[in-house]
Every structure is written in C-alpha cells, then in structure tokens.
Amino acid sequence: MDNEVIEFDIGLGGGGGSEDGDGDDVLDEENVANCSPVIDGNVATVRSYSPQGDLDLEPYEGMEFESEEAAKAFYNSYARRVGFSTRVSSSRRSRKDGAIIQRSFVCAKEGFRNLNEKRTKDREIKRPRTVTRVGCKAALSVKIQDSGMWVVSNFVKEHNHELVPPDQVHCLRSHRQISGPAKTLIDTLQAAGMGPRRIMSALIKEYGGISKVGFTEVDCRNYMRNNRQRSLEGDIQLLLDYLKQVNIQNPGFFYAVQGDEGQCTGNVFWADSKARANYNYFGDTVTFDTTYRSNRYRLPFAPFTGVNHHGQPVLFGCAFLINESEASFIWLFKTWLAAMSGQPPLSMTTDHDAVIRSAIMQVFPETRHRFCKWHIFKKCQEKLSHVFLEHPNFEADFHKCVNLTESTEEFESCWLSLVDKYELRDHDWLQVIYLDRRQWVQVYLRDAFFAEMSITQRSDSMNSYFDGYVNASTNLNQFFKLYEKAVESRTEKEVKADYDTMNTFPVLKTPSPMEKQASEVYTKKLFMRFQEELVATLTFMANKVEDDGLVTTYQVAKFGDDHSAYYVRFNVLEMKATCSCQMFEFSGLLCRHVLAVFRVTNVLTLPSHYILKRWSRSAKSSVALEDRVADVINYYLESHTVRYNMLRHEAFKFVEEGGETVDSYTVAMAALEEASKKIFLAVKHDGRISLVNGHCRENLTRNGVHANYNSEDEQRSLACPLSEDDMDTKIQELSYQLDCANQNCEVYRANLYSVLKDIDDHKQQLSINVQSIKLSLKDGL
C-alpha cells in the first residue's frame, strides 16, 4: 500500500493545544465531521467518522494526505480512538518562499515544561498549574512532496504513560468540541438567562451522558463568554450613541470612554449633574454594585450608589464593564473620582473580587474597603449547599458567628467552633473568606462609617438602585428606558420623603428635650430610628465603674442582664462619648448605651457634633450651621453639668499640687479663701462679678444707673491722669459693657440663624412643590 492515499473532506482550522495550558497551539474544537477515504482510487462511503466505527487505520510511514490539515485531522481521530490528546509541535519552512514544508504532530504529553521561561521565572505564580508533560515520544511527522501531497515521514506509536479510557476521552483538549446543534441549544438557554452549570445539566440530559455531549462545562462557559463579547460590539455603539444624545441635551452630563471612542475596548463611565451633586451631600460611603455582570443578568453594567438622608439609595454614576482587567478598573475608579471633584469616599462596598480590591487599594488607599456580606452569604449557599441540606441549623450558626459576636476574640473562637462542629476546617472556599474576614465580618468594620442604621441588620447588601427594573431578560435596548424610569422613580420617592418630613409631625414618646430636638433636626425616617434607641434607654442601667478625673467609664446593661454589658467612656469636658458597640462610628446615630449615660449625667440635648448633617433635614442646604450658634438656644439645658464637671476636674489638679509641700499648702488655702469670697459676691449679685487687676469688685452704679463717661466731671478726668482706683473702675465698666454687647451679639446671631433656617425651609418646600407639579404633569401626559 505504498501508493495509498487517505483523503479527508474536512474544514478544520486553528492550531493544536496542550492540556496543561503551556501556551502551545490548540486544535480546533470541531472534530472530523465529514471524511471520505480513497483507497487505490476506490472511494469508500465513510461519510461520518466515529471512534466506535469500523475504520481502524493506523498511521505508517509513506501514508499520503492531500493537505496538512487532513493529516492533522487524521492523527487527531486516531488519537481519540486510542486515548490520548494531540497538539502541533514543530515545523520547517522553505528558504525560497517561507511556506511550511514539514509539520510534526505530537502527543500532548510530549516534552517537559520549561520552568525557566522568561515569562515566569521573574514573577511569582499565584496558581501553579499541574505538570502534565512527561516526555512522551509518540508523534507523527509529515512533509510536502513535489506533487503537492503530504507524506508521513516519521511515526512513533509507543507512549510512556497510561492512555485514557473511551468514557473519558471527551475530556482531552484536542477532542472537545461543541457541535452545531449544541451551540443552538446553548444560545437558546443563554438567552433565557440560564448559566453554564444549568445549561450543561440540560445538555447531559438531552444527549444521554457527559461523554456523549463531547465537551466540558469550561468549554460551555467559554463559548457563552465569547457570545457575550460578540454581542457587546453592537451594544457598545448603542451605549455611546445614547450617551452622546444625553450629553447634547444636558450640558452637566459627564461621560468618558477608555481608549479610542471609535474602537472602544475598555470601560465606559457616565454621571449626570444630579448624581454629581448627590455625591457632594452623601458621598461619605459608596457602593460599587457589580451584580448585573453575573450570568443571571448578562449586563456588563455597574452603578456607583450611596445612601441619602432618608436612608434611600442614591446614584453617583454608572459604568459599562467591557474590560474587567485590573488596569481597566483603575481607569474607571480614577475617572469616577475626577467626576466627583476628586474627593474620595470614607468607605466603599464591593463584591468579593480580588481584581476590584487591588484596583481600590491603588486608587483609594485611604478609603475603608469592605466586601458585601450579603453576596458572601449567597455564595455560601452555593459553595456549601450540601451542608445546608444536611444541617438545618448551620445557617443560623453562621449568621450568629458573623453578625452577633461582640469582639474579634469572640469571633475567632466562634469561627473555630463552627468549622469544627460541621467538619469544614479544610474547606477551600471557607479558608479564602476567613483570610479576608477583616473586610466583611462585622466586628472588624464597626469603627468605619457605612451609613447603616444598625450593626446587626442585614441591610449591607448592594442595596441596588435598580432593583425591580433590571431582570434576567433585560437587554441593552431595553435597559436605557428602564434606567431612565428607575432614576425618575427614585427622584419621586425622595420628593415624597422630603414632603413627609416637612409636613408631618412625629409622635413624641417621652418628655425628653432631646427627643423634641431630634424630631426637629432629623428626617422622618432617621428620627424614628433615633427614637427607637432613645426609648430603649428606659430599660438600661448605666453604672459608673471608673473615673480618672477626665474620662468616666460606665457599664451599660439591661436590668438583670449584666453579662451582656457595653462600656461607654464619657469625657464631660468635651461632651464626647464612645461606646464599645461603635454604632455611632458605623451608622452616624448615637446608640442606646450612650443615650443612657447622657440620661444619668443630665445631658438633656444632643451635642452638635453628634448630629451629622447628612442625616438632617438640611442635608442639601447651603446654609452653614455653625456649632456655636446652634448651641446658643439649647446650651442652658446642659451647661450646669459641664460647669460642675469642669470645676471638679480643675479642683482635683489644684488639690494634688497644693498638697505637695507646706508652702504650696499655705498658698492653696489662701487662694481658696479668696476664691470663696469672690464666689459669694458672684452669687449675691446673680453671677455679675468682674475681675479688675486681680481684685473682685461689684458692678459699680451711680444712683442705680450704670456709670457713663459723658458727664463733665468724667470728661475732665479723661484730660487728667487717672488714679489707680479710677483706672480699675473704668476698666471694670468697659468690661461690663463688652459683656452686654457680646450677649446682644449672641441673641442677634441666634435670631439670624432662625431667619436663615426659615428661608432654607421655605426654599426646600418650594422645591418639593415644583417637583410634585412636574411629576403630576408628566403623569397627566
């Protein structure tokens, strides 16, 4: 059979490939579909080649093929029948025209991996691949003849490794293929919103087994990804056209494209003027929501969102994620930051993603980054589905460990008990999230501001701005209308919340001046949340456990439940309190434990530094509320406590220093006697006492009228040198006049503040009315 010619009628393209992914060429996914062997000029009718068929030809030297592709396809078919994978190895080219004149096809396990390659030797390999090359010599070489035919010049049959059985051969890379009917079915199921895992389950059922499907879930996933990438080419142009149109209509609109706008291969970002203004008011904490890039939604869309003064989601801009590399995320975050006036947020929440984390560390080094706990819980249900089924109590135990532990030590102990109880200590995914615990477990994040109403509630999901508008069947054509509808709906809800806050009066549950103050300062929803904390103080006891003269520590616990106590440190001079629960640091609202301490120390109103403007009715106001002016109205309610504690603090220092020696003791006692006389005079004259050259004098009056300097006697005295007593009198009276002027100034400033506040409230009410009219007109149209 020296002149035997094997002719395969095929249409294969691409190169060969190795299983371990060392970068060698990969054979096309399509197997031999139509083949027609020609033997001694007689055509045999073999229309569809199958490993289970009768064709059992084995390569041999001298065998001829019409083309290099035919030789490659034949050797790959032979490899499938025998049980190994192939790849293209080496080639020789003609010195005359550079055309290939010789090609070698080898077993995928040929050779050894080069561990000293330049691309790998200078960098750390994060996920080293399994070594699969074992130096196998099996190969087939073909070279072209003058006649144009390709002839086998060398064939090595023997392998130095075990061959793969027939029921596993579909897993070998060169034999994995997605047939035309399978592609059609994948396209249909992908359009219905199904992911690769569910699609593979359907294919296995349809074909009667994984070995008959002919490819793996990884191949299905890659095919679906390529589908999405192809569909993006048209979507990108739609998006850019939409952004250009909006930019023309709205000059305050901002958008940016990574790379060349004509051939966009990077991410796209946009933000309207309202989103940029919202960031100025509520940009202290930001969520970057990548939910929609999942297979469930199939939209490469990611909004930047936050929380407004009503606790509602608010938009800070949107991104279209075409390229999800680290460099593209860095570009996106820098572009977003520039659009937001360059002011980074205090905190940021994202999905659990290593690439996003790396980009945030580079662009927002000072921003506290956390992973969305809700997403991790969802992933936990997927990764540990068998545990959820076998152990109904696991979810409750996991939730308790993550949300209800009060210290890092308690969490560590609880976590070890959890993984031991359910035998999960060696679970890979749990080990990964445990290493990242400082970025998603509550107890490690309580010292950072995330604008949440409480620590234990499960509200730290992505809190998506577009929930209810984007679903599994949404495509980009539909998205633009739904996007605009979502923005309008959120605006309407904010207007409604503003209206309710300005025109409804909450029911007060206590006679506390603090509750009345909060009802006038906070928005309706925030006041209701504060009211819960204030009312809860009635069930708590605050006991002093330590006092160093400057800071007093209180143990706060429910009646009869000292085991679950919290500790509040209160500096009365600065009117600052910190609680071990850290609710104020986390949410911006004071907890019931601090409020309980305020109750027992007679602090009757909220100090101004505990009222965050972002939670107040005037969150969007341009009026600057000076702390000092705002406190004039309410300072008398808390000043007695402040004065008492300040005097006590200074007295302690005075006693310590005065008791050091006999001389210091004598001086101290004399000073106390002098101070006692001054205090007596101050009390006698209702607090009106002035110090003149270190001496205590009463406010001088003449016949019941305060002295003035308009009389002739005093004009003469001004022309003559004054005695020391006259000088003291003049200084004292001028000081008194200055005090009166200061008091009048404070009254004027308080009145001015009241006027400005009324103007701002009126302005806000007009804005609400305008928005309501616009919405009603739109509904009428």
mmCIF file with all atom_site columns, C-alpha atoms in Angstrom, residues 393-530:
data_model
loop_
_atom_site.group_PDB
_atom_site.id
_atom_site.type_symbol
_atom_site.label_atom_id
_atom_site.label_alt_id
_atom_site.label_comp_id
_atom_site.label_asym_id
_atom_site.label_entity_id
_atom_site.label_seq_id
_atom_site.pdbx_PDB_ins_code
_atom_site.Cartn_x
_atom_site.Cartn_y
_atom_site.Cartn_z
_atom_site.occupancy
_atom_site.B_iso_or_equiv
_atom_site.pdbx_formal_charge
_atom_site.auth_seq_id
_atom_site.auth_comp_id
_atom_site.auth_asym_id
_atom_site.auth_atom_id
_atom_site.pdbx_PDB_model_num
ATOM 1   C CA . ASN A 1 393 ? -29.001 24.761 61.927 1.00 0.00 ? 393 ASN A CA 1
ATOM 2   C CA . PHE A 1 394 ? -25.856 25.673 60.018 1.00 0.00 ? 394 PHE A CA 1
ATOM 3   C CA . GLU A 1 395 ? -27.272 28.908 58.562 1.00 0.00 ? 395 GLU A CA 1
ATOM 4   C CA . ALA A 1 396 ? -28.310 30.202 61.991 1.00 0.00 ? 396 ALA A CA 1
ATOM 5   C CA . ASP A 1 397 ? -24.916 29.311 63.464 1.00 0.00 ? 397 ASP A CA 1
ATOM 6   C CA . PHE A 1 398 ? -23.097 31.002 60.580 1.00 0.00 ? 398 PHE A CA 1
ATOM 7   C CA . HIS A 1 399 ? -25.230 34.142 60.942 1.00 0.00 ? 399 HIS A CA 1
ATOM 8   C CA . LYS A 1 400 ? -24.633 34.252 64.693 1.00 0.00 ? 400 LYS A CA 1
ATOM 9   C CA . CYS A 1 401 ? -20.884 33.901 64.246 1.00 0.00 ? 401 CYS A CA 1
ATOM 10  C CA . VAL A 1 402 ? -20.639 36.680 61.659 1.00 0.00 ? 402 VAL A CA 1
ATOM 11  C CA . ASN A 1 403 ? -23.233 39.180 62.935 1.00 0.00 ? 403 ASN A CA 1
ATOM 12  C CA . LEU A 1 404 ? -23.645 38.736 66.668 1.00 0.00 ? 404 LEU A CA 1
ATOM 13  C CA . THR A 1 405 ? -20.116 38.427 68.017 1.00 0.00 ? 405 THR A CA 1
ATOM 14  C CA . GLU A 1 406 ? -19.015 41.482 70.024 1.00 0.00 ? 406 GLU A CA 1
ATOM 15  C CA . SER A 1 407 ? -15.222 41.236 69.772 1.00 0.00 ? 407 SER A CA 1
ATOM 16  C CA . THR A 1 408 ? -12.580 39.844 67.449 1.00 0.00 ? 408 THR A CA 1
ATOM 17  C CA . GLU A 1 409 ? -11.622 37.268 70.063 1.00 0.00 ? 409 GLU A CA 1
ATOM 18  C CA . GLU A 1 410 ? -15.219 36.086 70.324 1.00 0.00 ? 410 GLU A CA 1
ATOM 19  C CA . PHE A 1 411 ? -15.489 35.835 66.533 1.00 0.00 ? 411 PHE A CA 1
ATOM 20  C CA . GLU A 1 412 ? -12.256 33.832 66.221 1.00 0.00 ? 412 GLU A CA 1
ATOM 21  C CA . SER A 1 413 ? -13.418 31.405 68.881 1.00 0.00 ? 413 SER A CA 1
ATOM 22  C CA . CYS A 1 414 ? -16.885 31.117 67.361 1.00 0.00 ? 414 CYS A CA 1
ATOM 23  C CA . TRP A 1 415 ? -15.476 30.535 63.854 1.00 0.00 ? 415 TRP A CA 1
ATOM 24  C CA . LEU A 1 416 ? -13.225 27.704 65.013 1.00 0.00 ? 416 LEU A CA 1
ATOM 25  C CA . SER A 1 417 ? -16.148 26.096 66.816 1.00 0.00 ? 417 SER A CA 1
ATOM 26  C CA . LEU A 1 418 ? -18.288 26.446 63.688 1.00 0.00 ? 418 LEU A CA 1
ATOM 27  C CA . VAL A 1 419 ? -15.848 24.804 61.261 1.00 0.00 ? 419 VAL A CA 1
ATOM 28  C CA . ASP A 1 420 ? -15.072 22.042 63.754 1.00 0.00 ? 420 ASP A CA 1
ATOM 29  C CA . LYS A 1 421 ? -18.733 21.361 64.506 1.00 0.00 ? 421 LYS A CA 1
ATOM 30  C CA . TYR A 1 422 ? -19.574 20.910 60.810 1.00 0.00 ? 422 TYR A CA 1
ATOM 31  C CA . GLU A 1 423 ? -16.176 19.441 59.817 1.00 0.00 ? 423 GLU A CA 1
ATOM 32  C CA . LEU A 1 424 ? -15.332 22.296 57.443 1.00 0.00 ? 424 LEU A CA 1
ATOM 33  C CA . ARG A 1 425 ? -11.850 23.225 58.644 1.00 0.00 ? 425 ARG A CA 1
ATOM 34  C CA . ASP A 1 426 ? -10.286 22.143 55.313 1.00 0.00 ? 426 ASP A CA 1
ATOM 35  C CA . HIS A 1 427 ? -12.936 23.642 53.046 1.00 0.00 ? 427 HIS A CA 1
ATOM 36  C CA . ASP A 1 428 ? -11.091 25.747 50.437 1.00 0.00 ? 428 ASP A CA 1
ATOM 37  C CA . TRP A 1 429 ? -13.694 28.478 49.983 1.00 0.00 ? 429 TRP A CA 1
ATOM 38  C CA . LEU A 1 430 ? -14.210 28.948 53.720 1.00 0.00 ? 430 LEU A CA 1
ATOM 39  C CA . GLN A 1 431 ? -10.460 29.311 54.133 1.00 0.00 ? 431 GLN A CA 1
ATOM 40  C CA . VAL A 1 432 ? -10.428 32.054 51.476 1.00 0.00 ? 432 VAL A CA 1
ATOM 41  C CA . ILE A 1 433 ? -13.201 34.123 53.081 1.00 0.00 ? 433 ILE A CA 1
ATOM 42  C CA . TYR A 1 434 ? -11.660 33.602 56.523 1.00 0.00 ? 434 TYR A CA 1
ATOM 43  C CA . LEU A 1 435 ? -8.403  35.130 55.300 1.00 0.00 ? 435 LEU A CA 1
ATOM 44  C CA . ASP A 1 436 ? -10.452 38.113 54.069 1.00 0.00 ? 436 ASP A CA 1
ATOM 45  C CA . ARG A 1 437 ? -12.504 38.346 57.292 1.00 0.00 ? 437 ARG A CA 1
ATOM 46  C CA . ARG A 1 438 ? -11.315 41.867 58.095 1.00 0.00 ? 438 ARG A CA 1
ATOM 47  C CA . GLN A 1 439 ? -13.138 43.116 55.014 1.00 0.00 ? 439 GLN A CA 1
ATOM 48  C CA . TRP A 1 440 ? -16.568 41.589 55.543 1.00 0.00 ? 440 TRP A CA 1
ATOM 49  C CA . VAL A 1 441 ? -17.071 40.373 59.130 1.00 0.00 ? 441 VAL A CA 1
ATOM 50  C CA . GLN A 1 442 ? -18.964 42.958 61.153 1.00 0.00 ? 442 GLN A CA 1
ATOM 51  C CA . VAL A 1 443 ? -16.762 43.035 64.233 1.00 0.00 ? 443 VAL A CA 1
ATOM 52  C CA . TYR A 1 444 ? -13.745 44.194 62.163 1.00 0.00 ? 444 TYR A CA 1
ATOM 53  C CA . LEU A 1 445 ? -15.677 47.003 60.425 1.00 0.00 ? 445 LEU A CA 1
ATOM 54  C CA . ARG A 1 446 ? -17.572 48.715 63.250 1.00 0.00 ? 446 ARG A CA 1
ATOM 55  C CA . ASP A 1 447 ? -15.044 51.550 63.566 1.00 0.00 ? 447 ASP A CA 1
ATOM 56  C CA . ALA A 1 448 ? -15.704 52.765 59.994 1.00 0.00 ? 448 ALA A CA 1
ATOM 57  C CA . PHE A 1 449 ? -18.678 54.749 58.686 1.00 0.00 ? 449 PHE A CA 1
ATOM 58  C CA . PHE A 1 450 ? -21.007 52.874 56.311 1.00 0.00 ? 450 PHE A CA 1
ATOM 59  C CA . ALA A 1 451 ? -24.254 54.837 56.889 1.00 0.00 ? 451 ALA A CA 1
ATOM 60  C CA . GLU A 1 452 ? -26.203 51.842 58.164 1.00 0.00 ? 452 GLU A CA 1
ATOM 61  C CA . MET A 1 453 ? -28.974 52.041 60.700 1.00 0.00 ? 453 MET A CA 1
ATOM 62  C CA . SER A 1 454 ? -27.661 49.253 62.942 1.00 0.00 ? 454 SER A CA 1
ATOM 63  C CA . ILE A 1 455 ? -24.809 46.811 63.160 1.00 0.00 ? 455 ILE A CA 1
ATOM 64  C CA . THR A 1 456 ? -26.708 43.529 63.107 1.00 0.00 ? 456 THR A CA 1
ATOM 65  C CA . GLN A 1 457 ? -29.306 44.197 60.422 1.00 0.00 ? 457 GLN A CA 1
ATOM 66  C CA . ARG A 1 458 ? -28.806 42.524 57.046 1.00 0.00 ? 458 ARG A CA 1
ATOM 67  C CA . SER A 1 459 ? -29.020 45.761 55.085 1.00 0.00 ? 459 SER A CA 1
ATOM 68  C CA . ASP A 1 460 ? -25.487 45.813 53.753 1.00 0.00 ? 460 ASP A CA 1
ATOM 69  C CA . SER A 1 461 ? -26.493 44.129 50.550 1.00 0.00 ? 461 SER A CA 1
ATOM 70  C CA . MET A 1 462 ? -25.625 46.080 47.468 1.00 0.00 ? 462 MET A CA 1
ATOM 71  C CA . ASN A 1 463 ? -28.880 47.970 48.132 1.00 0.00 ? 463 ASN A CA 1
ATOM 72  C CA . SER A 1 464 ? -29.204 48.248 44.396 1.00 0.00 ? 464 SER A CA 1
ATOM 73  C CA . TYR A 1 465 ? -30.607 51.406 42.917 1.00 0.00 ? 465 TYR A CA 1
ATOM 74  C CA . PHE A 1 466 ? -32.083 49.439 40.012 1.00 0.00 ? 466 PHE A CA 1
ATOM 75  C CA . ASP A 1 467 ? -33.794 46.584 41.855 1.00 0.00 ? 467 ASP A CA 1
ATOM 76  C CA . GLY A 1 468 ? -37.155 45.934 40.272 1.00 0.00 ? 468 GLY A CA 1
ATOM 77  C CA . TYR A 1 469 ? -36.126 47.466 36.947 1.00 0.00 ? 469 TYR A CA 1
ATOM 78  C CA . VAL A 1 470 ? -33.406 45.161 35.610 1.00 0.00 ? 470 VAL A CA 1
ATOM 79  C CA . ASN A 1 471 ? -34.040 41.412 35.463 1.00 0.00 ? 471 ASN A CA 1
ATOM 80  C CA . ALA A 1 472 ? -32.723 38.258 33.791 1.00 0.00 ? 472 ALA A CA 1
ATOM 81  C CA . SER A 1 473 ? -34.330 39.042 30.414 1.00 0.00 ? 473 SER A CA 1
ATOM 82  C CA . THR A 1 474 ? -33.185 42.692 30.185 1.00 0.00 ? 474 THR A CA 1
ATOM 83  C CA . ASN A 1 475 ? -31.016 43.529 27.190 1.00 0.00 ? 475 ASN A CA 1
ATOM 84  C CA . LEU A 1 476 ? -29.264 46.784 26.415 1.00 0.00 ? 476 LEU A CA 1
ATOM 85  C CA . ASN A 1 477 ? -32.030 48.027 24.117 1.00 0.00 ? 477 ASN A CA 1
ATOM 86  C CA . GLN A 1 478 ? -34.494 47.759 26.995 1.00 0.00 ? 478 GLN A CA 1
ATOM 87  C CA . PHE A 1 479 ? -32.006 48.986 29.563 1.00 0.00 ? 479 PHE A CA 1
ATOM 88  C CA . PHE A 1 480 ? -31.953 52.656 28.537 1.00 0.00 ? 480 PHE A CA 1
ATOM 89  C CA . LYS A 1 481 ? -35.703 53.110 29.108 1.00 0.00 ? 481 LYS A CA 1
ATOM 90  C CA . LEU A 1 482 ? -35.574 51.156 32.363 1.00 0.00 ? 482 LEU A CA 1
ATOM 91  C CA . TYR A 1 483 ? -32.574 53.219 33.501 1.00 0.00 ? 483 TYR A CA 1
ATOM 92  C CA . GLU A 1 484 ? -34.461 56.481 32.998 1.00 0.00 ? 484 GLU A CA 1
ATOM 93  C CA . LYS A 1 485 ? -37.562 55.043 34.636 1.00 0.00 ? 485 LYS A CA 1
ATOM 94  C CA . ALA A 1 486 ? -35.546 53.971 37.689 1.00 0.00 ? 486 ALA A CA 1
ATOM 95  C CA . VAL A 1 487 ? -33.993 57.440 38.052 1.00 0.00 ? 487 VAL A CA 1
ATOM 96  C CA . GLU A 1 488 ? -37.417 59.100 37.828 1.00 0.00 ? 488 GLU A CA 1
ATOM 97  C CA . SER A 1 489 ? -38.903 56.701 40.362 1.00 0.00 ? 489 SER A CA 1
ATOM 98  C CA . ARG A 1 490 ? -36.083 57.231 42.865 1.00 0.00 ? 490 ARG A CA 1
ATOM 99  C CA . THR A 1 491 ? -36.409 61.003 42.484 1.00 0.00 ? 491 THR A CA 1
ATOM 100 C CA . GLU A 1 492 ? -40.145 60.779 43.124 1.00 0.00 ? 492 GLU A CA 1
ATOM 101 C CA . LYS A 1 493 ? -39.589 58.704 46.261 1.00 0.00 ? 493 LYS A CA 1
ATOM 102 C CA . GLU A 1 494 ? -37.082 61.238 47.595 1.00 0.00 ? 494 GLU A CA 1
ATOM 103 C CA . VAL A 1 495 ? -39.528 64.090 46.958 1.00 0.00 ? 495 VAL A CA 1
ATOM 104 C CA . LYS A 1 496 ? -42.229 62.131 48.783 1.00 0.00 ? 496 LYS A CA 1
ATOM 105 C CA . ALA A 1 497 ? -39.895 61.547 51.745 1.00 0.00 ? 497 ALA A CA 1
ATOM 106 C CA . ASP A 1 498 ? -38.992 65.267 51.803 1.00 0.00 ? 498 ASP A CA 1
ATOM 107 C CA . TYR A 1 499 ? -42.680 66.167 51.784 1.00 0.00 ? 499 TYR A CA 1
ATOM 108 C CA . ASP A 1 500 ? -43.495 63.764 54.627 1.00 0.00 ? 500 ASP A CA 1
ATOM 109 C CA . THR A 1 501 ? -40.613 65.118 56.699 1.00 0.00 ? 501 THR A CA 1
ATOM 110 C CA . MET A 1 502 ? -41.604 68.748 56.234 1.00 0.00 ? 502 MET A CA 1
ATOM 111 C CA . ASN A 1 503 ? -45.371 68.345 56.591 1.00 0.00 ? 503 ASN A CA 1
ATOM 112 C CA . THR A 1 504 ? -45.914 65.607 59.157 1.00 0.00 ? 504 THR A CA 1
ATOM 113 C CA . PHE A 1 505 ? -45.111 65.792 62.840 1.00 0.00 ? 505 PHE A CA 1
ATOM 114 C CA . PRO A 1 506 ? -43.858 62.655 64.591 1.00 0.00 ? 506 PRO A CA 1
ATOM 115 C CA . VAL A 1 507 ? -45.463 61.480 67.808 1.00 0.00 ? 507 VAL A CA 1
ATOM 116 C CA . LEU A 1 508 ? -43.105 62.023 70.763 1.00 0.00 ? 508 LEU A CA 1
ATOM 117 C CA . LYS A 1 509 ? -42.947 59.129 73.207 1.00 0.00 ? 509 LYS A CA 1
ATOM 118 C CA . THR A 1 510 ? -41.054 60.815 76.057 1.00 0.00 ? 510 THR A CA 1
ATOM 119 C CA . PRO A 1 511 ? -40.930 64.278 77.663 1.00 0.00 ? 511 PRO A CA 1
ATOM 120 C CA . SER A 1 512 ? -37.208 64.453 76.858 1.00 0.00 ? 512 SER A CA 1
ATOM 121 C CA . PRO A 1 513 ? -35.959 67.729 75.291 1.00 0.00 ? 513 PRO A CA 1
ATOM 122 C CA . MET A 1 514 ? -33.524 65.551 73.355 1.00 0.00 ? 514 MET A CA 1
ATOM 123 C CA . GLU A 1 515 ? -36.360 63.723 71.588 1.00 0.00 ? 515 GLU A CA 1
ATOM 124 C CA . LYS A 1 516 ? -38.027 67.018 70.634 1.00 0.00 ? 516 LYS A CA 1
ATOM 125 C CA . GLN A 1 517 ? -34.698 68.360 69.393 1.00 0.00 ? 517 GLN A CA 1
ATOM 126 C CA . ALA A 1 518 ? -34.113 65.242 67.267 1.00 0.00 ? 518 ALA A CA 1
ATOM 127 C CA . SER A 1 519 ? -37.622 65.421 65.792 1.00 0.00 ? 519 SER A CA 1
ATOM 128 C CA . GLU A 1 520 ? -36.860 68.939 64.543 1.00 0.00 ? 520 GLU A CA 1
ATOM 129 C CA . VAL A 1 521 ? -33.403 68.142 63.177 1.00 0.00 ? 521 VAL A CA 1
ATOM 130 C CA . TYR A 1 522 ? -33.525 64.640 61.655 1.00 0.00 ? 522 TYR A CA 1
ATOM 131 C CA . THR A 1 523 ? -35.547 63.466 58.670 1.00 0.00 ? 523 THR A CA 1
ATOM 132 C CA . LYS A 1 524 ? -38.648 61.442 59.487 1.00 0.00 ? 524 LYS A CA 1
ATOM 133 C CA . LYS A 1 525 ? -37.075 58.008 58.950 1.00 0.00 ? 525 LYS A CA 1
ATOM 134 C CA . LEU A 1 526 ? -33.900 58.874 60.819 1.00 0.00 ? 526 LEU A CA 1
ATOM 135 C CA . PHE A 1 527 ? -35.836 60.331 63.725 1.00 0.00 ? 527 PHE A CA 1
ATOM 136 C CA . MET A 1 528 ? -37.883 57.132 64.028 1.00 0.00 ? 528 MET A CA 1
ATOM 137 C CA . ARG A 1 529 ? -34.658 55.151 64.175 1.00 0.00 ? 529 ARG A CA 1
ATOM 138 C CA . PHE A 1 530 ? -33.219 57.527 66.796 1.00 0.00 ? 530 PHE A CA 1
#
